[in-house]
C-alpha positions as a LaTeX table, in Angstrom:
\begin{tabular}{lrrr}
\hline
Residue & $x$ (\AA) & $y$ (\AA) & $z$ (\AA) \\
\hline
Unk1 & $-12.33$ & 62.78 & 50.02 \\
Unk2 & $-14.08$ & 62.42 & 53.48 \\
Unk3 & $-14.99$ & 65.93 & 55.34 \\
Unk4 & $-15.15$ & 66.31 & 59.22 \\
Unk5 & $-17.88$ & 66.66 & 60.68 \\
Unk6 & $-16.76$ & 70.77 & 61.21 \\
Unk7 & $-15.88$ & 71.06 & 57.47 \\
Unk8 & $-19.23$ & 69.60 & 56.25 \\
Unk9 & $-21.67$ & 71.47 & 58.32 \\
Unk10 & $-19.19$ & 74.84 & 57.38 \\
Unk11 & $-19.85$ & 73.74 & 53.90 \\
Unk12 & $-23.46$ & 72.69 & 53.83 \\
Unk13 & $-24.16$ & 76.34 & 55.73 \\
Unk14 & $-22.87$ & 77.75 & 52.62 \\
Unk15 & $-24.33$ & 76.04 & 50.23 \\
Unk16 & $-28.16$ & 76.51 & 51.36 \\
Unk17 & $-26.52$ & 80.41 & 52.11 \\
Unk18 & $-27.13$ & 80.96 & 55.57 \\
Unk19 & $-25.95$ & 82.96 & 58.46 \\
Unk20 & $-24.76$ & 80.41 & 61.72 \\
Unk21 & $-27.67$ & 82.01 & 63.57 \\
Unk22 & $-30.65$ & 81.31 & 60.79 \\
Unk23 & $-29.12$ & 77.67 & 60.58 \\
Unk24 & $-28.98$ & 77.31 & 63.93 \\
Unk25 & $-32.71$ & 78.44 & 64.29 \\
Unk26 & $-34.07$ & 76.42 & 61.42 \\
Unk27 & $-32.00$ & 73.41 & 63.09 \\
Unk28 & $-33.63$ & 73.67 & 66.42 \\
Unk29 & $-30.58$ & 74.31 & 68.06 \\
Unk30 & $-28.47$ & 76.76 & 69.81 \\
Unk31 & $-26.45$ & 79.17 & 68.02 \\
Unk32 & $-23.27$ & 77.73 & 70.43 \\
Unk33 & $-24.32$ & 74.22 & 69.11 \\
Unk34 & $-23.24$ & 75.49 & 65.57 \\
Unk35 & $-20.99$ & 77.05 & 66.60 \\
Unk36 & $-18.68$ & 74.28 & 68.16 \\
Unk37 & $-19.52$ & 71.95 & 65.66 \\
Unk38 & $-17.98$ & 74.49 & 63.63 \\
Unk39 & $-15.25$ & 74.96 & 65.29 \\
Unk40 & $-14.18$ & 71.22 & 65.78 \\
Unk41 & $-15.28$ & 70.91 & 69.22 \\
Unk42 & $-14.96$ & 67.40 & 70.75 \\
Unk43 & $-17.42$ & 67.83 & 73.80 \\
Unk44 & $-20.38$ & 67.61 & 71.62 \\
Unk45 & $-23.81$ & 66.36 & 72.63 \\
Unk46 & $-24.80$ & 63.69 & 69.94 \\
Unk47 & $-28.55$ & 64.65 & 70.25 \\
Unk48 & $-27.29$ & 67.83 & 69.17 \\
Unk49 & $-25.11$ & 66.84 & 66.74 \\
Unk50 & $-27.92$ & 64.85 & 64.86 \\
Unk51 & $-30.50$ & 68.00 & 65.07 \\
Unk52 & $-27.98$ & 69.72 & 62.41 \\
Unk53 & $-27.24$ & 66.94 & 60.80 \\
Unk54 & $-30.77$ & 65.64 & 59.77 \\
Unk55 & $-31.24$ & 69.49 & 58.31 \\
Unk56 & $-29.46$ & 67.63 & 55.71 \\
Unk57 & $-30.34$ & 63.93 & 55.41 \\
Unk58 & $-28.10$ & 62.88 & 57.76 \\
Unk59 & $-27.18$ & 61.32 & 61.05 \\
Unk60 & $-24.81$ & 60.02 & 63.20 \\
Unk61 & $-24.46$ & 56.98 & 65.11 \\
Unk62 & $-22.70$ & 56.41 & 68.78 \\
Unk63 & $-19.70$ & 53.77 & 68.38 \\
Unk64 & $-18.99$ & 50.58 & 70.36 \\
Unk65 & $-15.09$ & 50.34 & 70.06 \\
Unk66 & $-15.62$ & 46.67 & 70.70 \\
Unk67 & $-17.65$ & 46.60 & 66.96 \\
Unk68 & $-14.34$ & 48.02 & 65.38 \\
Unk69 & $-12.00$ & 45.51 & 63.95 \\
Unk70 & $-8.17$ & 46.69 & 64.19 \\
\hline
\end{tabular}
């Protein structure tokens, strides 16, 4: 099963057992940055995005509609 993107970082939080605001700290980020990620927030700065994201290995990448295939 796939997670969102608000379901993973809830989850990865968790699992290293810290508090939104030490995550957020460690991640370079604002606490609000967690925070909307968290909450499913679709006005998200990418940058951001991949600053919590590489806390864990990860990143992602912008999408060109024109590369998807329908």
């Amino acid at each position: 099963m796939m997670l969102g993107l608000s379901e993973f970082v809830r989850q990865k939080t968790k699992e290293v057992n810290l508090t939104q605001e030490e995550f957020a700290d460690r991640a370079g980020v604002a606490l609000t940055v967690v925070r909307k990620i968290e909450q499913g927030k679709e006005n998200l700065n990418l940058e951001k995005v991949n600053q919590v994201l590489k806390m864990f290995g990860h990143t992602l990448a912008p999408v060109n509609t024109r590369e998807i295939s329908v």
